[in-house]
Amino acid sequence: MTLPHEHMIPYHSTSRKRRSLGFGAIEYMAAAVDFAIVLISSTLGFMLYEHVVFGAYNDPSPYVGIGLVASTMFVLAMSGVHAYSAQQILQLRRQVMLVVLLITTVLCFLLTVIFFLKLGDTISRGAIITIAFISTVGLLGTRYLWYAHAARSIAHGMFRRRRVLLICPKSYQVDQLRGHAGLSGMEITHVLPVCEEASIGGLTGDVLRRNGIGNVDEVLVVWKRATVADMESNLSALRRFPLAVNVIFDSFVGGIVSGESQKIGGVHAFQTQRPPLAAWERGLKRCFDIVFSLSALILLLPVLILIAIAIKMESKGPVLFVQSRKGYGGDAFRILKFRSMRVMEDGAGIRQATRNDPRITRIGAFLRAASLDELPQFWNVLRGEMSIVGPRPHAIAHDDLYDALISEYAMRQHVKPGVTGWAQVSGCRGETPTVEKMRERVLHDLWYINNWSIWLDLWVILKTVIVVPDLTKAY
């Protein structure tokens, strides 16, 4: 699953007579445009600031120099994270985050240099801030233009793509691959479907020639269930042709080789499971949790008091419901919630809440639908037992049940559980009546763990504010 929207490139057989740019030109064009925007913004920002504040036009050459340094640093930083490839250019959300983060970092670095070199009298910090604003607007504007038009330009042959012979099982969804191949500079011009049982068994030079291997620049093989011996035999047939050959493992092996790799001696090892967050990442997340939870408890204190009064007025029993949950590493803790039911279940026989559940009180139904019953968990966050964002903790009885049914379930506990989570803001909120429903939630949680960043936490919190008011999604 991908967080940002990915353009799919429709298949168009383009004429080879048409002159078009090489596909790699996209990266150079994007980098050149960014360089020009930051450089021009430096001069324009200085002139605007000096004219508006002081009503004068001074020598802009120092700011041209700043622009050259800033644009070079920015382009190098973007290139370092491979942000100029066609696939990355079309991931709008990631591009926005990178632009905001890197342009701020570059200009903060320049301000620091100006401070230590005592150039404040020569170079105005106000002008630097103006430059930052104009640069950010310009860079974000180009991202929206790339997002809106780049995929269409690629599809209509403006950029020359490598012609590809695709060898795949007969049942393989070729059209699904065409769009992704287009973003990688490929055009699938020939397809050789082969027997499902042997995956690509029985290839010969004659078969390959009849299926267009002489008219392509590259071969792409989709490997599914063939044996290693079968793979070696058929790759040997492909070695007769002076073409690049790439293999897609569409199976369990594919999940392994898609992980990050490192070299150990003369062999490659693939990471199949990401370790818990690094020490600095845990520290950053913990600092954020403390500040956010403490602020929330202070600001929401009147709301907490009103909810407590409403619960006591409607039914007998405690205001808070305390239940055992599993946290980081499977360690148990006591989670706090506003009581929304007439029962206080905490053991091996916990029944999940359902729509129109008779155990739920009237005020409890509203609290659960709006997720207001979760507000006391800010105290769990402050205590270090939970995080603001993370996989939602389930009752221990449910953990034990699904741990036996879903092999990846325990991996949710590689980070602290959260008050809100990626699964909840992605539609996996409320009852999970089937194992498949829970599996979908688990996959969202694992995606969050493998892609964590402080920006993702902020995005989840923002989406929570939008999603929570919909009272029809949970009960």
Tab-separated table of C-alpha atoms in Angstrom:
chain	number	residue	atom	x	y	z
A	1	MET	CA	0.000	0.000	0.000
A	2	THR	CA	1.231	3.500	-0.790
A	3	LEU	CA	0.395	6.582	1.268
A	4	PRO	CA	0.693	9.143	-1.550
A	5	HIS	CA	-1.398	8.838	-4.674
A	6	GLU	CA	0.542	7.308	-7.543
A	7	HIS	CA	-0.271	8.240	-11.113
A	8	MET	CA	-0.786	5.242	-13.342
A	9	ILE	CA	0.587	5.710	-16.848
A	10	PRO	CA	-1.903	4.459	-19.447
A	11	TYR	CA	-0.486	2.332	-22.245
A	12	HIS	CA	-0.005	4.077	-25.559
A	13	SER	CA	2.107	2.558	-28.300
A	14	THR	CA	4.201	5.525	-29.329
A	15	SER	CA	5.818	5.967	-32.719
A	16	ARG	CA	9.596	5.686	-32.888
A	17	LYS	CA	9.684	8.364	-35.610
A	18	ARG	CA	8.617	11.005	-33.145
A	19	ARG	CA	11.555	12.852	-31.593
A	20	SER	CA	11.401	12.736	-27.817
A	21	LEU	CA	13.637	13.407	-24.868
A	22	GLY	CA	15.373	10.620	-22.977
A	23	PHE	CA	13.494	9.515	-19.872
A	24	GLY	CA	16.373	10.594	-17.647
A	25	ALA	CA	15.709	14.183	-18.786
A	26	ILE	CA	12.898	14.363	-16.211
A	27	GLU	CA	15.420	14.353	-13.376
A	28	TYR	CA	17.618	16.998	-14.993
A	29	MET	CA	14.632	19.208	-15.819
A	30	ALA	CA	13.226	18.994	-12.286
A	31	ALA	CA	16.621	19.753	-10.731
A	32	ALA	CA	17.263	22.661	-13.117
A	33	VAL	CA	13.845	24.193	-12.407
A	34	ASP	CA	14.419	23.951	-8.648
A	35	PHE	CA	17.870	25.520	-8.988
A	36	ALA	CA	16.437	28.430	-10.968
A	37	ILE	CA	13.531	28.963	-8.533
A	38	VAL	CA	15.760	29.198	-5.465
A	39	LEU	CA	18.267	31.431	-7.260
A	40	ILE	CA	15.608	33.803	-8.627
A	41	SER	CA	13.807	33.836	-5.269
A	42	SER	CA	16.998	35.046	-3.577
A	43	THR	CA	17.277	38.083	-5.824
A	44	LEU	CA	13.540	38.784	-5.970
A	45	GLY	CA	13.051	38.333	-2.218
A	46	PHE	CA	15.872	40.738	-1.427
A	47	MET	CA	14.584	43.386	-3.819
A	48	LEU	CA	11.026	43.161	-2.499
A	49	TYR	CA	12.127	43.298	1.125
A	50	GLU	CA	14.470	46.248	0.609
A	51	HIS	CA	11.872	48.170	-1.396
A	52	VAL	CA	8.918	47.557	0.974
A	53	VAL	CA	10.836	48.079	4.243
A	54	PHE	CA	13.402	50.699	3.275
A	55	GLY	CA	12.058	52.037	-0.017
A	56	ALA	CA	15.414	51.546	-1.705
A	57	TYR	CA	17.156	49.291	-4.213
A	58	ASN	CA	20.612	48.232	-3.041
A	59	ASP	CA	23.194	45.997	-4.657
A	60	PRO	CA	21.594	42.498	-4.855
A	61	SER	CA	24.868	40.675	-5.547
A	62	PRO	CA	25.271	39.290	-1.965
A	63	TYR	CA	21.872	37.658	-2.310
A	64	VAL	CA	22.712	36.255	-5.725
A	65	GLY	CA	25.639	34.569	-3.995
A	66	ILE	CA	23.347	33.283	-1.245
A	67	GLY	CA	20.971	32.027	-3.928
A	68	LEU	CA	23.759	30.116	-5.668
A	69	VAL	CA	24.783	28.435	-2.397
A	70	ALA	CA	21.187	27.743	-1.300
A	71	SER	CA	20.072	26.376	-4.691
A	72	THR	CA	23.121	24.116	-4.935
A	73	MET	CA	22.602	22.768	-1.409
A	74	PHE	CA	18.881	22.230	-1.989
A	75	VAL	CA	19.290	20.408	-5.301
A	76	LEU	CA	22.055	18.198	-3.891
A	77	ALA	CA	19.901	17.342	-0.860
A	78	MET	CA	16.908	16.466	-3.058
A	79	SER	CA	19.116	14.374	-5.322
A	80	GLY	CA	20.526	12.602	-2.282
A	81	VAL	CA	17.074	11.245	-1.394
A	82	HIS	CA	16.329	10.423	-5.078
A	83	ALA	CA	13.462	12.934	-5.130
A	84	TYR	CA	13.808	13.805	-8.817
A	85	SER	CA	12.901	10.431	-10.348
A	86	ALA	CA	9.570	10.250	-12.193
A	87	GLN	CA	8.071	7.992	-9.527
A	88	GLN	CA	9.100	10.341	-6.720
A	89	ILE	CA	8.094	13.526	-8.551
A	90	LEU	CA	4.503	12.231	-8.738
A	91	GLN	CA	4.276	11.469	-5.009
A	92	LEU	CA	2.877	14.867	-4.098
A	93	ARG	CA	2.672	14.481	-0.333
A	94	ARG	CA	6.282	13.316	0.019
A	95	GLN	CA	7.468	16.089	-2.301
A	96	VAL	CA	5.702	18.731	-0.208
A	97	MET	CA	7.268	17.392	2.983
A	98	LEU	CA	10.742	17.277	1.438
A	99	VAL	CA	10.503	20.802	0.033
A	100	VAL	CA	9.352	22.331	3.322
A	101	LEU	CA	11.910	20.402	5.356
A	102	LEU	CA	14.935	20.909	3.095
A	103	ILE	CA	14.412	24.562	2.130
A	104	THR	CA	13.957	25.375	5.836
A	105	THR	CA	17.090	23.416	6.742
A	106	VAL	CA	19.186	25.050	4.027
A	107	LEU	CA	18.160	28.595	4.935
A	108	CYS	CA	18.550	27.945	8.696
A	109	PHE	CA	22.080	26.732	7.963
A	110	LEU	CA	22.792	29.912	5.997
A	111	LEU	CA	21.401	32.069	8.833
A	112	THR	CA	23.694	30.252	11.249
A	113	VAL	CA	26.703	30.939	9.017
A	114	ILE	CA	25.684	34.605	8.732
A	115	PHE	CA	25.411	34.839	12.536
A	116	PHE	CA	28.816	33.281	13.263
A	117	LEU	CA	30.538	35.303	10.534
A	118	LYS	CA	28.876	38.466	11.907
A	119	LEU	CA	27.402	39.410	8.547
A	120	GLY	CA	24.052	40.491	9.992
A	121	ASP	CA	24.688	44.133	9.124
A	122	THR	CA	25.376	43.226	5.500
A	123	ILE	CA	22.793	40.509	4.939
A	124	SER	CA	19.300	41.082	6.340
A	125	ARG	CA	17.617	38.202	8.182
A	126	GLY	CA	14.272	39.668	7.190
A	127	ALA	CA	15.252	39.328	3.542
A	128	ILE	CA	16.278	35.711	4.188
A	129	ILE	CA	12.807	34.984	5.610
A	130	THR	CA	11.217	36.639	2.549
A	131	ILE	CA	13.434	34.503	0.307
A	132	ALA	CA	12.345	31.379	2.223
A	133	PHE	CA	8.671	32.215	1.679
A	134	ILE	CA	9.011	32.950	-2.055
A	135	SER	CA	11.205	29.872	-2.611
A	136	THR	CA	8.757	27.594	-0.817
A	137	VAL	CA	5.776	28.921	-2.774
A	138	GLY	CA	7.630	28.543	-6.062
A	139	LEU	CA	8.903	25.036	-5.293
A	140	LEU	CA	5.489	23.830	-4.127
A	141	GLY	CA	3.864	25.360	-7.191
A	142	THR	CA	6.140	23.380	-9.495
A	143	ARG	CA	5.275	20.199	-7.543
A	144	TYR	CA	1.600	20.680	-8.311
A	145	LEU	CA	2.437	21.264	-11.976
A	146	TRP	CA	4.540	18.072	-12.121
A	147	TYR	CA	1.766	16.177	-10.373
A	148	ALA	CA	-0.874	17.465	-12.764
A	149	HIS	CA	0.975	17.141	-16.086
A	150	ALA	CA	4.019	14.843	-15.872
A	151	ALA	CA	2.087	11.567	-16.077
A	152	ARG	CA	0.178	12.774	-19.135
A	153	SER	CA	3.395	13.886	-20.828
A	154	ILE	CA	5.019	10.502	-20.186
A	155	ALA	CA	1.950	8.668	-21.490
A	156	HIS	CA	1.932	10.665	-24.737
A	157	GLY	CA	5.550	9.907	-25.535
A	158	MET	CA	7.214	13.215	-24.711
A	159	PHE	CA	9.948	11.214	-22.978
A	160	ARG	CA	11.513	8.242	-24.736
A	161	ARG	CA	11.115	4.969	-22.852
A	162	ARG	CA	12.982	1.687	-23.129
A	163	ARG	CA	11.057	-0.978	-25.054
A	164	VAL	CA	10.475	-4.074	-22.938
A	165	LEU	CA	9.608	-7.721	-23.569
A	166	LEU	CA	7.570	-8.952	-20.593
A	167	ILE	CA	7.708	-12.698	-19.867
A	168	CYS	CA	5.053	-13.645	-17.322
A	169	PRO	CA	2.472	-16.300	-16.348
A	170	LYS	CA	-0.750	-16.266	-18.388
A	171	SER	CA	-2.794	-15.155	-15.370
A	172	TYR	CA	-0.557	-12.158	-14.605
A	173	GLN	CA	-2.268	-8.739	-14.691
A	174	VAL	CA	-0.125	-7.029	-17.327
A	175	ASP	CA	-2.119	-3.794	-17.407
A	176	GLN	CA	-1.469	-3.246	-13.725
A	177	LEU	CA	2.277	-3.292	-14.376
A	178	ARG	CA	2.201	-0.966	-17.399
A	179	GLY	CA	1.657	2.185	-15.351
A	180	HIS	CA	4.435	1.405	-12.892
A	181	ALA	CA	6.775	0.457	-15.738
A	182	GLY	CA	6.013	3.770	-17.443
A	183	LEU	CA	7.156	5.681	-14.367
A	184	SER	CA	10.423	3.735	-14.494
A	185	GLY	CA	11.104	4.700	-18.104
A	186	MET	CA	9.846	1.449	-19.623
A	187	GLU	CA	7.249	0.701	-22.299
A	188	ILE	CA	5.957	-2.881	-22.461
A	189	THR	CA	5.784	-3.430	-26.221
A	190	HIS	CA	5.851	-7.251	-26.301
A	191	VAL	CA	4.331	-9.814	-23.918
A	192	LEU	CA	5.226	-13.513	-23.821
A	193	PRO	CA	2.665	-15.380	-21.653
A	194	VAL	CA	3.887	-18.766	-20.451
A	195	CYS	CA	2.559	-21.837	-18.653
A	196	GLU	CA	1.444	-21.092	-15.076
A	197	GLU	CA	2.834	-24.327	-13.643
A	198	ALA	CA	6.408	-23.779	-14.848
A	199	SER	CA	6.235	-19.982	-14.621
A	200	ILE	CA	8.620	-19.359	-17.559
A	201	GLY	CA	9.600	-22.915	-18.329
A	202	GLY	CA	10.774	-24.060	-21.762
A	203	LEU	CA	12.189	-20.857	-23.224
A	204	THR	CA	14.343	-21.217	-26.329
A	205	GLY	CA	16.047	-18.778	-28.622
A	206	ASP	CA	13.453	-19.394	-31.369
A	207	VAL	CA	10.543	-18.743	-29.005
A	208	LEU	CA	12.118	-15.508	-27.821
A	209	ARG	CA	12.800	-14.309	-31.377
A	210	ARG	CA	9.210	-15.003	-32.468
A	211	ASN	CA	7.972	-12.902	-29.544
A	212	GLY	CA	9.938	-9.790	-30.392
A	213	ILE	CA	13.162	-10.021	-28.395
A	214	GLY	CA	14.989	-8.528	-31.367
A	215	ASN	CA	12.875	-5.352	-31.189
A	216	VAL	CA	13.265	-4.462	-27.527
A	217	ASP	CA	15.861	-2.821	-25.300
A	218	GLU	CA	15.228	-4.877	-22.174
A	219	VAL	CA	13.595	-8.069	-20.858
A	220	LEU	CA	11.423	-8.182	-17.744
A	221	VAL	CA	10.641	-11.593	-16.248
A	222	VAL	CA	7.862	-12.201	-13.688
A	223	TRP	CA	8.820	-15.247	-11.624
A	224	LYS	CA	6.148	-16.975	-9.590
A	225	ARG	CA	6.391	-20.671	-8.686
A	226	ALA	CA	9.278	-22.074	-10.733
A	227	THR	CA	12.140	-24.019	-9.202
A	228	VAL	CA	15.683	-22.685	-8.996
A	229	ALA	CA	16.795	-25.172	-11.669
A	230	ASP	CA	14.022	-23.960	-13.993
A	231	MET	CA	15.064	-20.360	-13.381
A	232	GLU	CA	18.718	-21.090	-14.219
A	233	SER	CA	17.753	-22.929	-17.413
A	234	ASN	CA	15.613	-20.119	-18.757
A	235	LEU	CA	17.936	-17.306	-17.754
A	236	SER	CA	20.611	-19.182	-19.687
A	237	ALA	CA	18.403	-18.915	-22.795
A	238	LEU	CA	18.150	-15.159	-22.269
A	239	ARG	CA	21.930	-14.821	-21.964
A	240	ARG	CA	22.203	-15.440	-25.698
A	241	PHE	CA	20.863	-11.940	-26.321
A	242	PRO	CA	22.813	-8.744	-25.499
A	243	LEU	CA	19.984	-7.209	-23.464
A	244	ALA	CA	19.415	-6.201	-19.865
A	245	VAL	CA	17.288	-8.786	-18.003
A	246	ASN	CA	15.375	-7.949	-14.807
A	247	VAL	CA	13.390	-10.385	-12.662
A	248	ILE	CA	10.274	-9.613	-10.584
A	249	PHE	CA	9.622	-12.176	-7.839
A	250	ASP	CA	5.825	-12.281	-7.582
A	251	SER	CA	5.726	-14.636	-4.584
A	252	PHE	CA	6.948	-15.108	-1.028
A	253	VAL	CA	10.499	-14.570	-2.306
A	254	GLY	CA	9.410	-11.174	-3.628
A	255	GLY	CA	8.534	-10.040	-0.117
A	256	ILE	CA	12.028	-10.967	1.056
A	257	VAL	CA	14.073	-9.329	-1.714
A	258	SER	CA	12.000	-6.126	-1.516
A	259	GLY	CA	13.527	-5.386	1.888
A	260	GLU	CA	16.632	-3.296	2.449
A	261	SER	CA	19.868	-5.169	1.833
A	262	GLN	CA	23.349	-5.032	3.270
A	263	LYS	CA	26.544	-6.730	2.214
A	264	ILE	CA	28.049	-9.253	4.622
A	265	GLY	CA	31.341	-10.405	3.217
A	266	GLY	CA	30.657	-11.306	-0.390
A	267	VAL	CA	26.915	-11.956	-0.044
A	268	HIS	CA	23.782	-9.819	0.309
A	269	ALA	CA	21.443	-10.103	3.286
A	270	PHE	CA	17.849	-8.823	2.941
A	271	GLN	CA	16.036	-7.241	5.860
A	272	THR	CA	12.652	-8.957	6.300
A	273	GLN	CA	11.744	-7.165	9.514
A	274	ARG	CA	12.517	-3.604	10.523
A	275	PRO	CA	13.959	-3.214	14.044
A	276	PRO	CA	12.293	-0.902	16.587
A	277	LEU	CA	12.876	2.816	16.031
A	278	ALA	CA	16.423	4.060	16.479
A	279	ALA	CA	17.336	5.755	19.779
A	280	TRP	CA	17.050	9.262	18.336
A	281	GLU	CA	13.698	8.412	16.723
A	282	ARG	CA	12.335	7.084	20.024
A	283	GLY	CA	13.633	10.198	21.775
A	284	LEU	CA	11.988	12.512	19.255
A	285	LYS	CA	8.696	10.624	19.430
A	286	ARG	CA	8.775	10.617	23.241
A	287	CYS	CA	9.421	14.375	23.445
A	288	PHE	CA	6.522	14.981	21.075
A	289	ASP	CA	4.265	12.676	23.129
A	290	ILE	CA	5.058	14.478	26.389
A	291	VAL	CA	4.431	17.955	24.993
A	292	PHE	CA	1.247	16.951	23.155
A	293	SER	CA	-0.318	14.862	25.958
A	294	LEU	CA	0.442	17.430	28.669
A	295	SER	CA	-1.006	20.234	26.539
A	296	ALA	CA	-4.083	18.129	25.730
A	297	LEU	CA	-4.764	17.297	29.395
A	298	ILE	CA	-4.515	20.964	30.384
A	299	LEU	CA	-6.602	22.316	27.504
A	300	LEU	CA	-9.246	19.562	27.677
A	301	LEU	CA	-9.646	19.624	31.467
A	302	PRO	CA	-13.110	21.316	31.335
A	303	VAL	CA	-14.281	18.733	28.766
A	304	LEU	CA	-12.956	15.874	30.899
A	305	ILE	CA	-14.842	17.177	33.935
A	306	LEU	CA	-18.113	17.555	31.996
A	307	ILE	CA	-17.837	13.993	30.604
A	308	ALA	CA	-17.167	12.640	34.107
A	309	ILE	CA	-20.259	14.406	35.458
A	310	ALA	CA	-22.427	13.104	32.597
A	311	ILE	CA	-21.281	9.502	33.207
A	312	LYS	CA	-22.046	9.700	36.957
A	313	MET	CA	-25.471	11.249	36.335
A	314	GLU	CA	-26.590	8.541	33.901
A	315	SER	CA	-25.535	5.318	35.616
A	316	LYS	CA	-23.932	3.911	38.746
A	317	GLY	CA	-20.307	2.895	38.697
A	318	PRO	CA	-16.868	4.471	38.316
A	319	VAL	CA	-16.126	7.231	35.827
A	320	LEU	CA	-13.039	5.506	34.481
A	321	PHE	CA	-12.777	2.012	33.037
A	322	VAL	CA	-9.429	0.292	33.575
A	323	GLN	CA	-8.395	-2.728	31.517
A	324	SER	CA	-5.172	-4.668	30.873
A	325	ARG	CA	-3.599	-4.218	27.450
A	326	LYS	CA	-0.314	-5.234	25.827
A	327	GLY	CA	2.151	-2.449	25.066
A	328	TYR	CA	5.626	-2.199	23.630
A	329	GLY	CA	7.296	-5.600	23.433
A	330	GLY	CA	4.160	-7.312	24.748
A	331	ASP	CA	4.491	-5.818	28.251
A	332	ALA	CA	1.110	-5.428	29.967
A	333	PHE	CA	-0.178	-2.073	31.252
A	334	ARG	CA	-3.497	-0.704	32.548
A	335	ILE	CA	-5.255	1.467	29.984
A	336	LEU	CA	-7.636	4.256	31.053
A	337	LYS	CA	-10.926	4.998	29.316
A	338	PHE	CA	-14.129	6.780	30.238
A	339	ARG	CA	-16.675	4.111	31.188
A	340	SER	CA	-19.094	3.661	28.283
A	341	MET	CA	-20.688	0.314	29.278
A	342	ARG	CA	-22.623	-1.117	32.187
A	343	VAL	CA	-20.028	-3.897	32.510
A	344	MET	CA	-16.341	-3.778	33.475
A	345	GLU	CA	-14.944	-6.789	31.594
A	346	ASP	CA	-11.239	-7.502	32.006
A	347	GLY	CA	-10.183	-11.106	31.504
A	348	ALA	CA	-10.311	-14.048	29.129
A	349	GLY	CA	-13.984	-13.679	28.212
A	350	ILE	CA	-14.212	-10.194	26.681
A	351	ARG	CA	-16.836	-9.690	23.971
A	352	GLN	CA	-16.155	-7.011	21.364
A	353	ALA	CA	-18.665	-4.167	21.163
A	354	THR	CA	-21.174	-4.339	18.299
A	355	ARG	CA	-23.719	-1.955	16.804
A	356	ASN	CA	-26.696	-1.399	19.154
A	357	ASP	CA	-24.867	-3.321	21.896
A	358	PRO	CA	-27.202	-3.385	24.957
A	359	ARG	CA	-24.199	-3.105	27.306
A	360	ILE	CA	-23.429	0.426	26.069
A	361	THR	CA	-24.988	3.358	27.940
A	362	ARG	CA	-26.578	6.271	26.139
A	363	ILE	CA	-23.786	8.691	26.955
A	364	GLY	CA	-21.328	5.848	26.274
A	365	ALA	CA	-22.651	5.407	22.737
A	366	PHE	CA	-21.848	9.037	21.949
A	367	LEU	CA	-18.459	8.896	23.654
A	368	ARG	CA	-17.436	5.768	21.746
A	369	ALA	CA	-18.634	7.047	18.365
A	370	ALA	CA	-16.735	10.316	18.835
A	371	SER	CA	-13.758	8.522	20.472
A	372	LEU	CA	-14.091	10.817	23.493
A	373	ASP	CA	-13.898	7.761	25.758
A	374	GLU	CA	-10.200	7.534	24.762
A	375	LEU	CA	-9.247	10.966	26.178
A	376	PRO	CA	-7.967	9.633	29.553
A	377	GLN	CA	-5.298	7.754	27.604
A	378	PHE	CA	-3.341	11.000	27.374
A	379	TRP	CA	-2.379	10.099	30.961
A	380	ASN	CA	-1.092	6.719	29.703
A	381	VAL	CA	0.951	8.635	27.125
A	382	LEU	CA	2.378	10.946	29.773
A	383	ARG	CA	3.346	7.884	31.839
A	384	GLY	CA	5.218	6.436	28.861
A	385	GLU	CA	2.917	3.420	28.396
A	386	MET	CA	1.426	4.684	25.149
A	387	SER	CA	2.176	7.111	22.328
A	388	ILE	CA	-0.077	9.683	20.673
A	389	VAL	CA	0.114	7.780	17.375
A	390	GLY	CA	0.604	4.032	17.043
A	391	PRO	CA	-1.295	0.761	16.637
A	392	ARG	CA	-4.425	0.775	18.797
A	393	PRO	CA	-4.085	-1.667	21.739
A	394	HIS	CA	-6.660	-4.449	21.963
A	395	ALA	CA	-7.877	-6.411	24.975
A	396	ILE	CA	-5.387	-9.129	25.934
A	397	ALA	CA	-7.979	-11.822	25.164
A	398	HIS	CA	-8.286	-10.463	21.609
A	399	ASP	CA	-4.495	-10.208	21.303
A	400	ASP	CA	-4.131	-13.887	22.170
A	401	LEU	CA	-6.880	-14.857	19.705
A	402	TYR	CA	-5.569	-12.926	16.701
A	403	ASP	CA	-1.936	-13.695	17.469
A	404	ALA	CA	-2.757	-17.336	16.729
A	405	LEU	CA	-4.658	-16.486	13.529
A	406	ILE	CA	-2.511	-13.742	11.931
A	407	SER	CA	1.220	-14.405	11.670
A	408	GLU	CA	2.193	-10.702	11.553
A	409	TYR	CA	-0.032	-9.676	14.472
A	410	ALA	CA	2.689	-9.594	17.152
A	411	MET	CA	4.750	-7.164	15.039
A	412	ARG	CA	2.288	-4.411	16.026
A	413	GLN	CA	4.013	-4.370	19.414
A	414	HIS	CA	7.341	-3.217	17.949
A	415	VAL	CA	6.256	0.333	18.858
A	416	LYS	CA	4.159	1.737	21.678
A	417	PRO	CA	0.380	1.544	21.160
A	418	GLY	CA	-1.310	4.804	20.264
A	419	VAL	CA	-4.324	6.899	21.197
A	420	THR	CA	-4.950	7.109	17.460
A	421	GLY	CA	-3.362	5.271	14.561
A	422	TRP	CA	-2.906	5.005	10.819
A	423	ALA	CA	-5.389	2.132	10.637
A	424	GLN	CA	-8.108	4.163	12.382
A	425	VAL	CA	-7.810	7.170	10.057
A	426	SER	CA	-7.685	4.854	7.020
A	427	GLY	CA	-11.145	3.366	7.535
A	428	CYS	CA	-10.224	0.462	9.862
A	429	ARG	CA	-12.150	1.782	12.840
A	430	GLY	CA	-14.784	0.044	14.938
A	431	GLU	CA	-15.815	-3.600	15.016
A	432	THR	CA	-13.704	-6.346	13.387
A	433	PRO	CA	-16.233	-9.181	12.909
A	434	THR	CA	-13.953	-11.274	10.660
A	435	VAL	CA	-10.292	-12.254	10.650
A	436	GLU	CA	-9.879	-10.494	7.295
A	437	LYS	CA	-11.070	-7.224	8.834
A	438	MET	CA	-8.475	-7.563	11.575
A	439	ARG	CA	-5.803	-8.544	9.034
A	440	GLU	CA	-6.526	-5.337	7.105
A	441	ARG	CA	-6.060	-3.343	10.300
A	442	VAL	CA	-2.800	-5.157	11.069
A	443	LEU	CA	-1.421	-4.410	7.586
A	444	HIS	CA	-2.118	-0.710	8.112
A	445	ASP	CA	-0.365	-0.828	11.490
A	446	LEU	CA	2.683	-2.532	9.993
A	447	TRP	CA	2.819	0.034	7.190
A	448	TYR	CA	2.903	2.761	9.853
A	449	ILE	CA	5.735	1.041	11.748
A	450	ASN	CA	7.825	0.563	8.611
A	451	ASN	CA	7.295	4.137	7.395
A	452	TRP	CA	7.358	6.105	10.651
A	453	SER	CA	8.351	9.749	10.671
A	454	ILE	CA	7.358	12.705	12.834
A	455	TRP	CA	5.605	14.116	9.759
A	456	LEU	CA	3.514	10.956	9.473
A	457	ASP	CA	2.475	11.325	13.130
A	458	LEU	CA	1.377	14.909	12.479
A	459	TRP	CA	-0.549	13.766	9.384
A	460	VAL	CA	-2.362	11.066	11.378
A	461	ILE	CA	-3.296	13.573	14.089
A	462	LEU	CA	-4.657	15.969	11.451
A	463	LYS	CA	-6.666	13.181	9.816
A	464	THR	CA	-7.979	12.129	13.244
A	465	VAL	CA	-9.474	15.575	13.724
A	466	ILE	CA	-11.250	15.160	10.368
A	467	VAL	CA	-12.299	11.508	10.724
A	468	VAL	CA	-13.437	11.431	14.377
A	469	PRO	CA	-16.467	13.740	13.957
A	470	ASP	CA	-18.083	11.101	11.667
A	471	LEU	CA	-20.173	9.334	14.332
A	472	THR	CA	-21.309	6.557	11.950
A	473	LYS	CA	-17.924	4.830	11.716
A	474	ALA	CA	-17.601	3.414	15.251
A	475	TYR	CA	-19.818	2.272	18.107
